[in-house]
């Protein structure tokens, strides 16, 4: 009886003579290496083992990686499959953001703010193609220089738009030839962001903005962040701001913030809930964010702020009154502040400070406050800890019965206590081993002997299946100057509350749909067993890879860790989107550190 191994081998060698000879040669070399590698490890004196073992091990690991690549090549040859590269998209899709098509939304009968909102259900099927960068696109400058200087060809803001945007813009930005320079704290001119942050800290009762963390403020949702000046200052204070702003066809706030290396994503604040669970942020900030909070009689916009705000958290509203239309400044100021104050009483907020045109409210830390109100007050929601994904806004108060109702001033020092200790340790060790493979101290490029990206070229990182945020934790432990957008798939275990409680950036997302960001906004993508998850959701892996390519910057990096069969498919799809792939057998590396059952990975 013929063994299955022999049948498999026969299927490989049932090829043309030339291919058969090539396969025999490659397999012979692999077998020779397999035999000689153990012999070479014992052929030197024990006294020199401390210096030779790393070199031998490194060479052996690299040979194993090449053997894995050769195996995938042989399998493709045996199947007779030659995958064609996806064509390049036209110029009209260079800055396209799927699911944000105002023309199609108007044709669908949407009105007001819904036109600019996210509507993937109206997205028409388009040709599968690779989105190419603009002709004048340049690789961003390295952090932290890239925070203050960006290439104007990388963003959708023209010189005419810049010059017509008013004095506020010209104070924040300088347009010089092909660069946009932002004023920073180190510059001769400063826009007052530091003084503004100190003003907010004083209203809270702090001596300085450096004491925000002492008041329990670690994560800030910055609505309509402008050019990211406030967020950049918060980053310098080791806080985690997340900018959200609606989709803009030109001059996008989100695109500018991401180009500067600041956390941001597209998010409309009009008719749908944000993709965050209840009780997510320590502070919500709105400075000239363009939202009229009293526009809806049922207070649903303010209720959405209350939903994502943690107990004891703060809502900061800065609204200049000197641009009122049709009313005097005093009338406009009175109407807004009076209306918000009336609504704040109904949801157990307390006004705790006002300086100039900045107002500050604090959410109650007492969960019984809402239930003890009068019967004609805003009702309580019955959704518990549900994680909404672009659900319609609701006219009720959320989170009062949640187990996560913990005032920010009483929060424990680490939310990691909720993670099973063994699982947490295994993941953390996994990332501590993976990050040296991803980050290098030397600026090498694909095609070099060991093509690893230098650590200071990686700033915007997305963990597409973040689990508990351990990649983020590993990067912080190794003091890498990168931030991570921790994405939790909507149908996976909802660990986003834990990620946000750790002070990390995160969001819910359905990977069967495009991610709400502009093209070329991330330096590195990581996907740990995401492809297996997407396949189980019966979504197209081809569309996922094209979406990953859309949001990845030129010369960016992708790390995929999954089952061997899935890695094989990933390598084939990587070829179609014009990526260079390198297969890494992480299991052997990790086993040397006494950790087991970790999947292989592919670096692209």
PDB file of C-alpha atoms in Angstrom, residues 156-264:
ATOM      1  CA  UNK A 156      -5.664  67.073   0.968  1.00  0.00           C
ATOM      2  CA  UNK A 157      -5.210  70.749   1.720  1.00  0.00           C
ATOM      3  CA  UNK A 158      -4.219  73.160  -1.017  1.00  0.00           C
ATOM      4  CA  UNK A 159      -2.440  76.476  -0.712  1.00  0.00           C
ATOM      5  CA  UNK A 160      -5.668  78.358  -1.542  1.00  0.00           C
ATOM      6  CA  UNK A 161      -7.570  76.490   1.184  1.00  0.00           C
ATOM      7  CA  UNK A 162      -4.809  77.269   3.636  1.00  0.00           C
ATOM      8  CA  UNK A 163      -4.758  80.980   2.841  1.00  0.00           C
ATOM      9  CA  UNK A 164      -8.558  81.245   3.011  1.00  0.00           C
ATOM     10  CA  UNK A 165      -8.910  79.416   6.328  1.00  0.00           C
ATOM     11  CA  UNK A 166      -8.460  82.475   8.530  1.00  0.00           C
ATOM     12  CA  UNK A 167      -6.078  83.790  11.132  1.00  0.00           C
ATOM     13  CA  UNK A 168      -6.441  80.774  13.456  1.00  0.00           C
ATOM     14  CA  UNK A 169      -4.982  78.494  10.804  1.00  0.00           C
ATOM     15  CA  UNK A 170      -2.151  80.843   9.906  1.00  0.00           C
ATOM     16  CA  UNK A 171      -1.218  81.087  13.590  1.00  0.00           C
ATOM     17  CA  UNK A 172      -1.070  77.305  13.877  1.00  0.00           C
ATOM     18  CA  UNK A 173       0.603  76.533  10.579  1.00  0.00           C
ATOM     19  CA  UNK A 174       3.240  77.888   8.252  1.00  0.00           C
ATOM     20  CA  UNK A 175       3.158  76.909   4.590  1.00  0.00           C
ATOM     21  CA  UNK A 176       6.632  76.890   3.083  1.00  0.00           C
ATOM     22  CA  UNK A 177       7.113  75.519  -0.417  1.00  0.00           C
ATOM     23  CA  UNK A 178       6.292  71.800  -0.115  1.00  0.00           C
ATOM     24  CA  UNK A 179       6.056  71.622   3.693  1.00  0.00           C
ATOM     25  CA  UNK A 180       3.574  72.565   6.397  1.00  0.00           C
ATOM     26  CA  UNK A 181       5.152  73.534   9.719  1.00  0.00           C
ATOM     27  CA  UNK A 182       3.154  73.518  12.965  1.00  0.00           C
ATOM     28  CA  UNK A 183       4.034  75.706  15.903  1.00  0.00           C
ATOM     29  CA  UNK A 184       5.257  73.732  18.885  1.00  0.00           C
ATOM     30  CA  UNK A 185       6.163  74.501  22.465  1.00  0.00           C
ATOM     31  CA  UNK A 186       9.800  74.710  21.461  1.00  0.00           C
ATOM     32  CA  UNK A 187       9.122  77.337  18.800  1.00  0.00           C
ATOM     33  CA  UNK A 188       9.356  81.104  19.076  1.00  0.00           C
ATOM     34  CA  UNK A 189       5.640  81.443  18.386  1.00  0.00           C
ATOM     35  CA  UNK A 190       3.114  79.413  20.340  1.00  0.00           C
ATOM     36  CA  UNK A 191      -0.637  79.417  19.907  1.00  0.00           C
ATOM     37  CA  UNK A 192      -1.456  79.219  23.600  1.00  0.00           C
ATOM     38  CA  UNK A 193      -2.257  75.490  23.763  1.00  0.00           C
ATOM     39  CA  UNK A 194      -0.118  75.043  26.857  1.00  0.00           C
ATOM     40  CA  UNK A 195      -1.819  77.979  28.570  1.00  0.00           C
ATOM     41  CA  UNK A 196      -5.189  76.582  27.517  1.00  0.00           C
ATOM     42  CA  UNK A 197      -4.384  73.151  29.011  1.00  0.00           C
ATOM     43  CA  UNK A 198      -3.200  74.808  32.225  1.00  0.00           C
ATOM     44  CA  UNK A 199      -6.481  76.736  32.329  1.00  0.00           C
ATOM     45  CA  UNK A 200      -8.468  73.487  32.164  1.00  0.00           C
ATOM     46  CA  UNK A 201      -6.288  71.965  34.893  1.00  0.00           C
ATOM     47  CA  UNK A 202      -6.914  74.954  37.159  1.00  0.00           C
ATOM     48  CA  UNK A 203     -10.684  74.653  36.673  1.00  0.00           C
ATOM     49  CA  UNK A 204     -10.440  71.003  37.774  1.00  0.00           C
ATOM     50  CA  UNK A 205      -8.521  72.144  40.845  1.00  0.00           C
ATOM     51  CA  UNK A 206      -5.013  71.146  39.782  1.00  0.00           C
ATOM     52  CA  UNK A 207      -1.890  73.224  39.990  1.00  0.00           C
ATOM     53  CA  UNK A 208      -0.682  72.384  36.470  1.00  0.00           C
ATOM     54  CA  UNK A 209      -1.611  70.402  33.370  1.00  0.00           C
ATOM     55  CA  UNK A 210       1.156  67.957  34.302  1.00  0.00           C
ATOM     56  CA  UNK A 211      -1.172  66.777  37.106  1.00  0.00           C
ATOM     57  CA  UNK A 212      -3.991  65.530  34.838  1.00  0.00           C
ATOM     58  CA  UNK A 213      -3.087  61.916  35.606  1.00  0.00           C
ATOM     59  CA  UNK A 214      -3.405  62.615  39.332  1.00  0.00           C
ATOM     60  CA  UNK A 215      -7.019  63.614  38.710  1.00  0.00           C
ATOM     61  CA  UNK A 216      -7.634  60.304  36.911  1.00  0.00           C
ATOM     62  CA  UNK A 217      -7.430  61.751  33.384  1.00  0.00           C
ATOM     63  CA  UNK A 218      -5.493  59.452  31.028  1.00  0.00           C
ATOM     64  CA  UNK A 219      -7.668  59.150  27.902  1.00  0.00           C
ATOM     65  CA  UNK A 220      -9.255  62.119  26.132  1.00  0.00           C
ATOM     66  CA  UNK A 221     -11.780  62.054  23.285  1.00  0.00           C
ATOM     67  CA  UNK A 222     -11.029  65.198  21.283  1.00  0.00           C
ATOM     68  CA  UNK A 223     -14.025  66.041  19.080  1.00  0.00           C
ATOM     69  CA  UNK A 224     -13.149  68.090  16.013  1.00  0.00           C
ATOM     70  CA  UNK A 225      -9.446  68.322  16.829  1.00  0.00           C
ATOM     71  CA  UNK A 226      -8.511  70.892  14.177  1.00  0.00           C
ATOM     72  CA  UNK A 227      -4.845  70.427  13.305  1.00  0.00           C
ATOM     73  CA  UNK A 228      -4.097  68.369  16.414  1.00  0.00           C
ATOM     74  CA  UNK A 229      -2.359  71.049  18.507  1.00  0.00           C
ATOM     75  CA  UNK A 230      -4.200  70.169  21.723  1.00  0.00           C
ATOM     76  CA  UNK A 231      -3.682  66.443  21.091  1.00  0.00           C
ATOM     77  CA  UNK A 232       0.033  66.969  20.447  1.00  0.00           C
ATOM     78  CA  UNK A 233       0.345  68.746  23.780  1.00  0.00           C
ATOM     79  CA  UNK A 234      -1.521  65.956  25.600  1.00  0.00           C
ATOM     80  CA  UNK A 235       0.832  63.399  24.033  1.00  0.00           C
ATOM     81  CA  UNK A 236       3.763  65.370  25.467  1.00  0.00           C
ATOM     82  CA  UNK A 237       2.101  64.913  28.887  1.00  0.00           C
ATOM     83  CA  UNK A 238       1.967  61.113  28.349  1.00  0.00           C
ATOM     84  CA  UNK A 239      -1.827  61.155  27.982  1.00  0.00           C
ATOM     85  CA  UNK A 240      -3.719  59.339  25.216  1.00  0.00           C
ATOM     86  CA  UNK A 241      -5.916  61.667  23.116  1.00  0.00           C
ATOM     87  CA  UNK A 242      -8.060  60.272  20.309  1.00  0.00           C
ATOM     88  CA  UNK A 243      -9.226  62.765  17.729  1.00  0.00           C
ATOM     89  CA  UNK A 244     -12.529  62.178  15.954  1.00  0.00           C
ATOM     90  CA  UNK A 245     -13.883  64.423  13.230  1.00  0.00           C
ATOM     91  CA  UNK A 246     -16.374  63.963  10.430  1.00  0.00           C
ATOM     92  CA  UNK A 247     -15.301  63.064   6.918  1.00  0.00           C
ATOM     93  CA  UNK A 248     -14.045  66.022   4.900  1.00  0.00           C
ATOM     94  CA  UNK A 249     -13.393  65.932   1.181  1.00  0.00           C
ATOM     95  CA  UNK A 250     -10.543  68.440   1.557  1.00  0.00           C
ATOM     96  CA  UNK A 251      -8.437  69.763   4.398  1.00  0.00           C
ATOM     97  CA  UNK A 252      -9.252  66.867   6.699  1.00  0.00           C
ATOM     98  CA  UNK A 253      -8.555  67.261  10.418  1.00  0.00           C
ATOM     99  CA  UNK A 254      -8.162  63.500  10.848  1.00  0.00           C
ATOM    100  CA  UNK A 255      -5.725  63.189   7.960  1.00  0.00           C
ATOM    101  CA  UNK A 256      -3.592  66.062   9.262  1.00  0.00           C
ATOM    102  CA  UNK A 257      -3.521  64.602  12.781  1.00  0.00           C
ATOM    103  CA  UNK A 258      -2.513  61.134  11.565  1.00  0.00           C
ATOM    104  CA  UNK A 259       0.117  62.603   9.264  1.00  0.00           C
ATOM    105  CA  UNK A 260       1.590  64.260  12.354  1.00  0.00           C
ATOM    106  CA  UNK A 261       1.663  60.906  14.159  1.00  0.00           C
ATOM    107  CA  UNK A 262      -1.299  61.632  16.453  1.00  0.00           C
ATOM    108  CA  UNK A 263      -4.179  59.181  17.174  1.00  0.00           C
ATOM    109  CA  UNK A 264      -7.240  60.004  15.072  1.00  0.00           C
TER     110      UNK A 264
END
